[in-house]
Each structure stands twice: as C-alpha cells, then as structure tokens.
C-alpha cells in the first residue's frame, strides 16, 4: 500500500511515519520537497505517485490555547483543497481534524459527531477545520477524523500538559496545573493503529470522533506522573474550579473497530515519563515555566 503522510515532521506525522515504516510504502515529504501551498506542485506529485491513502496531518498549530499565526486560515484551507481537488490521483483521504470544529466556546461533555455545525468556531484554527469538514461529504472516499487530546513522546513539551508535567518531574520541579479540566486523551500510538483500521475497510460514516470515550482531569494526570516518577513532588493548582470539558462520544468509532483496546492511561503516562527520563539532556528546564 502506497501512503502519503503530510506533516511528517510534526508530532503526530512523525509518529505515524515511524509506526508504518516497513509495513507500508510511506512518503512524507518535507516542505522543501513538496509545498502543499503550490497547487501545481501538489497536482504533479499526486499524479506521479498515485497513492492508495493520503493521510493529511499537516498543520502549523502547536497549542489550542495560543492564537493561530497570521494567515493560518488561508494556508490551512489551501493545503487541504490542493490535495482534495486531485482526488482522481489517489484513493482514500483521511483528514486529521479536531474537536475544535465544535467551537471551543460551546464545548460540552462527550460531543457527538452530529453536534457539528451547531456553532461556527470563532477561532481561525477551529474555523479552518470546520471549512474542510464541510467539504468532505461532497468528496469521494474522504473522512473527517476529529482528534481531541493526542499525546506522546516528542510532542511540544513546553506547552502540552502531560509532557510538560513529565519533564517537570524529570527535573524535580513542581507540576503546574493552570486550572483543572477534564480531557479525553489518546496515546499517539493508539492513534496510529486506529487510522490504520481505516486504510482499507469501507467506513459507515464520513465523520468520526477519534478518542477513547473516557476522561481524566489534569490533577489526576499530574498524580499519575508523580507516581511514575517515584518522587514527592508538589502539584500546584493556579486557579480554582473546573474548566470546560473537552471530550467526545466515540460510539461511531467503536462500531468500526469494536475489538480495539485502548492503552491504560496509567501505563501510557508511565512510559511517557520514562521516555523523557531517558532523554533528559534534550529538555531545558528554563523552558518549563510556561503557564500550561
């Protein structure tokens, strides 16, 4: 099977390339090799390689709490449509979207796919995903895979909570929680196996919440990190109360992969801590003071 992964140098794309290498023929061109904003270059590349699956993971965003860079909306949409307009040159398109399509200001617990379009996202990141999601039903063999809290080794540890907590623990620093909130977190390796299940079988729907269907609050996750470290670290909570939950209903996903077993969160956190402990020399503790 011939697979194109866009965004192969990003956190998720990098993991997918590594996970599929050796079992599929995977191409993950860098921007210098394929500029997704160049309409003609994308057309020629797709015509030349005739991929069975295009897995569109390219994005510029690193953290949902940060504003998108100027021009983000235009670039994100152009990358998507430069791929989508060449459907005759490839098989299936899996678009890595986000729970941001439901609009951050109106998130509610365990959102279903049908909650989409109840609100138009106010931020550029969510709006870009929304625009692309609106186009997918009119396209052939294309699927909107809505991710929530994907985490794992090599993510942006300065701003991503679980990795930030692990890195703080590695350096014997207090674990900081800006405000407690419930998240649906998914191990990045589990994401790879889930997406692989969509390579060949004909899915029933065009939109899927790609999540575990379970939630953990940040304080509990901080305690898991502390336990994994074996250290008596302080957990600092900067703001009282519980923030807006970010979670999805995964009933549709379960219909497609009924036998799939998600990793236990405690095991994932433990493995993640050990990875950062083994890569301690790559972490600058001066950069861990981000108000995560």
PDB file of C-alpha atoms in Angstrom, residues 107-222:
ATOM      1  CA  UNK A 107     -17.843  22.558  24.034  1.00  0.00           C
ATOM      2  CA  UNK A 108     -19.925  20.196  26.096  1.00  0.00           C
ATOM      3  CA  UNK A 109     -19.140  16.759  27.569  1.00  0.00           C
ATOM      4  CA  UNK A 110     -18.920  13.832  25.140  1.00  0.00           C
ATOM      5  CA  UNK A 111     -19.854  15.717  21.980  1.00  0.00           C
ATOM      6  CA  UNK A 112     -21.244  13.557  19.192  1.00  0.00           C
ATOM      7  CA  UNK A 113     -20.397  13.982  15.531  1.00  0.00           C
ATOM      8  CA  UNK A 114     -23.921  15.316  14.939  1.00  0.00           C
ATOM      9  CA  UNK A 115     -23.147  18.273  17.196  1.00  0.00           C
ATOM     10  CA  UNK A 116     -21.080  19.627  14.295  1.00  0.00           C
ATOM     11  CA  UNK A 117     -22.418  22.894  12.816  1.00  0.00           C
ATOM     12  CA  UNK A 118     -24.444  23.740  15.899  1.00  0.00           C
ATOM     13  CA  UNK A 119     -21.905  26.583  16.153  1.00  0.00           C
ATOM     14  CA  UNK A 120     -19.331  28.097  13.812  1.00  0.00           C
ATOM     15  CA  UNK A 121     -15.887  28.168  15.510  1.00  0.00           C
ATOM     16  CA  UNK A 122     -14.786  31.691  16.390  1.00  0.00           C
ATOM     17  CA  UNK A 123     -11.038  30.967  16.228  1.00  0.00           C
ATOM     18  CA  UNK A 124      -9.095  30.517  12.987  1.00  0.00           C
ATOM     19  CA  UNK A 125      -7.851  27.048  13.896  1.00  0.00           C
ATOM     20  CA  UNK A 126     -11.330  25.670  14.551  1.00  0.00           C
ATOM     21  CA  UNK A 127     -12.788  27.576  11.594  1.00  0.00           C
ATOM     22  CA  UNK A 128     -10.209  26.125   9.195  1.00  0.00           C
ATOM     23  CA  UNK A 129     -11.053  22.602  10.354  1.00  0.00           C
ATOM     24  CA  UNK A 130     -14.764  23.479  10.060  1.00  0.00           C
ATOM     25  CA  UNK A 131     -14.418  24.665   6.452  1.00  0.00           C
ATOM     26  CA  UNK A 132     -12.602  21.490   5.434  1.00  0.00           C
ATOM     27  CA  UNK A 133     -15.095  19.314   7.306  1.00  0.00           C
ATOM     28  CA  UNK A 134     -17.973  20.956   5.446  1.00  0.00           C
ATOM     29  CA  UNK A 135     -16.392  19.926   2.124  1.00  0.00           C
ATOM     30  CA  UNK A 136     -15.788  16.263   2.945  1.00  0.00           C
ATOM     31  CA  UNK A 137     -19.376  14.936   2.464  1.00  0.00           C
ATOM     32  CA  UNK A 138     -19.225  16.079  -1.169  1.00  0.00           C
ATOM     33  CA  UNK A 139     -15.940  14.281  -1.815  1.00  0.00           C
ATOM     34  CA  UNK A 140     -15.301  10.654  -2.739  1.00  0.00           C
ATOM     35  CA  UNK A 141     -13.839   8.266  -0.178  1.00  0.00           C
ATOM     36  CA  UNK A 142     -12.815  11.040   2.231  1.00  0.00           C
ATOM     37  CA  UNK A 143     -13.148  11.042   6.021  1.00  0.00           C
ATOM     38  CA  UNK A 144     -13.015  13.652   8.767  1.00  0.00           C
ATOM     39  CA  UNK A 145     -11.084  12.187  11.714  1.00  0.00           C
ATOM     40  CA  UNK A 146     -11.665  14.521  14.684  1.00  0.00           C
ATOM     41  CA  UNK A 147      -8.871  14.299  17.233  1.00  0.00           C
ATOM     42  CA  UNK A 148      -9.058  15.512  20.817  1.00  0.00           C
ATOM     43  CA  UNK A 149      -6.083  15.239  23.226  1.00  0.00           C
ATOM     44  CA  UNK A 150      -3.395  13.188  21.451  1.00  0.00           C
ATOM     45  CA  UNK A 151      -0.186  12.901  23.471  1.00  0.00           C
ATOM     46  CA  UNK A 152       3.117  11.054  23.478  1.00  0.00           C
ATOM     47  CA  UNK A 153       6.910  11.293  23.200  1.00  0.00           C
ATOM     48  CA  UNK A 154       8.418  14.178  21.226  1.00  0.00           C
ATOM     49  CA  UNK A 155       5.375  16.415  21.451  1.00  0.00           C
ATOM     50  CA  UNK A 156       5.871  20.084  22.329  1.00  0.00           C
ATOM     51  CA  UNK A 157       6.707  19.595  25.993  1.00  0.00           C
ATOM     52  CA  UNK A 158       6.860  23.313  26.701  1.00  0.00           C
ATOM     53  CA  UNK A 159       3.101  23.700  26.212  1.00  0.00           C
ATOM     54  CA  UNK A 160       1.467  20.242  26.190  1.00  0.00           C
ATOM     55  CA  UNK A 161       0.252  19.337  29.661  1.00  0.00           C
ATOM     56  CA  UNK A 162       1.129  15.640  30.062  1.00  0.00           C
ATOM     57  CA  UNK A 163       4.598  16.003  28.570  1.00  0.00           C
ATOM     58  CA  UNK A 164       5.172  19.255  30.445  1.00  0.00           C
ATOM     59  CA  UNK A 165       4.283  17.507  33.696  1.00  0.00           C
ATOM     60  CA  UNK A 166       6.650  14.629  32.894  1.00  0.00           C
ATOM     61  CA  UNK A 167       9.501  16.994  32.080  1.00  0.00           C
ATOM     62  CA  UNK A 168       8.948  18.965  35.291  1.00  0.00           C
ATOM     63  CA  UNK A 169       9.055  15.731  37.243  1.00  0.00           C
ATOM     64  CA  UNK A 170      12.274  14.671  35.497  1.00  0.00           C
ATOM     65  CA  UNK A 171      13.852  17.940  36.686  1.00  0.00           C
ATOM     66  CA  UNK A 172      12.365  17.666  40.231  1.00  0.00           C
ATOM     67  CA  UNK A 173      10.134  20.689  39.647  1.00  0.00           C
ATOM     68  CA  UNK A 174       6.558  21.166  40.948  1.00  0.00           C
ATOM     69  CA  UNK A 175       3.897  20.042  38.457  1.00  0.00           C
ATOM     70  CA  UNK A 176       1.766  23.013  37.478  1.00  0.00           C
ATOM     71  CA  UNK A 177      -1.951  22.893  36.626  1.00  0.00           C
ATOM     72  CA  UNK A 178      -3.284  26.226  35.419  1.00  0.00           C
ATOM     73  CA  UNK A 179      -6.875  25.063  36.031  1.00  0.00           C
ATOM     74  CA  UNK A 180      -8.274  21.607  36.441  1.00  0.00           C
ATOM     75  CA  UNK A 181     -10.241  20.322  33.450  1.00  0.00           C
ATOM     76  CA  UNK A 182     -11.464  17.016  32.064  1.00  0.00           C
ATOM     77  CA  UNK A 183      -9.838  15.866  28.821  1.00  0.00           C
ATOM     78  CA  UNK A 184     -10.204  12.850  26.577  1.00  0.00           C
ATOM     79  CA  UNK A 185      -6.540  11.927  25.998  1.00  0.00           C
ATOM     80  CA  UNK A 186      -5.401   9.430  23.348  1.00  0.00           C
ATOM     81  CA  UNK A 187      -1.964   7.785  23.199  1.00  0.00           C
ATOM     82  CA  UNK A 188      -0.366   8.676  19.838  1.00  0.00           C
ATOM     83  CA  UNK A 189       0.484   5.013  19.196  1.00  0.00           C
ATOM     84  CA  UNK A 190      -3.180   4.090  19.614  1.00  0.00           C
ATOM     85  CA  UNK A 191      -3.986   6.794  17.067  1.00  0.00           C
ATOM     86  CA  UNK A 192      -1.725   5.070  14.560  1.00  0.00           C
ATOM     87  CA  UNK A 193      -3.495   1.733  14.958  1.00  0.00           C
ATOM     88  CA  UNK A 194      -6.915   3.378  14.710  1.00  0.00           C
ATOM     89  CA  UNK A 195      -6.087   5.200  11.485  1.00  0.00           C
ATOM     90  CA  UNK A 196      -4.646   2.018  10.021  1.00  0.00           C
ATOM     91  CA  UNK A 197      -8.021   0.329  10.537  1.00  0.00           C
ATOM     92  CA  UNK A 198      -9.453   2.920   8.123  1.00  0.00           C
ATOM     93  CA  UNK A 199      -6.988   2.245   5.307  1.00  0.00           C
ATOM     94  CA  UNK A 200      -8.982  -0.475   3.532  1.00  0.00           C
ATOM     95  CA  UNK A 201     -12.365  -1.190   5.119  1.00  0.00           C
ATOM     96  CA  UNK A 202     -15.290   0.924   3.926  1.00  0.00           C
ATOM     97  CA  UNK A 203     -16.350   3.136   6.874  1.00  0.00           C
ATOM     98  CA  UNK A 204     -20.056   3.671   7.543  1.00  0.00           C
ATOM     99  CA  UNK A 205     -19.764   7.430   8.122  1.00  0.00           C
ATOM    100  CA  UNK A 206     -17.736  10.393   6.887  1.00  0.00           C
ATOM    101  CA  UNK A 207     -17.002  11.895  10.319  1.00  0.00           C
ATOM    102  CA  UNK A 208     -15.510  10.212  13.374  1.00  0.00           C
ATOM    103  CA  UNK A 209     -14.519  11.394  16.827  1.00  0.00           C
ATOM    104  CA  UNK A 210     -11.138   9.721  17.282  1.00  0.00           C
ATOM    105  CA  UNK A 211     -10.970   9.495  21.058  1.00  0.00           C
ATOM    106  CA  UNK A 212     -11.142   6.976  23.885  1.00  0.00           C
ATOM    107  CA  UNK A 213     -14.556   7.921  25.236  1.00  0.00           C
ATOM    108  CA  UNK A 214     -13.063   8.295  28.721  1.00  0.00           C
ATOM    109  CA  UNK A 215     -11.909  11.410  30.561  1.00  0.00           C
ATOM    110  CA  UNK A 216      -9.221  12.263  33.088  1.00  0.00           C
ATOM    111  CA  UNK A 217      -8.842  15.523  34.941  1.00  0.00           C
ATOM    112  CA  UNK A 218      -5.453  17.227  34.938  1.00  0.00           C
ATOM    113  CA  UNK A 219      -4.896  16.830  38.672  1.00  0.00           C
ATOM    114  CA  UNK A 220      -5.344  13.062  38.374  1.00  0.00           C
ATOM    115  CA  UNK A 221      -2.904  13.022  35.454  1.00  0.00           C
ATOM    116  CA  UNK A 222      -0.424  15.055  37.483  1.00  0.00           C
TER     117      UNK A 222
END
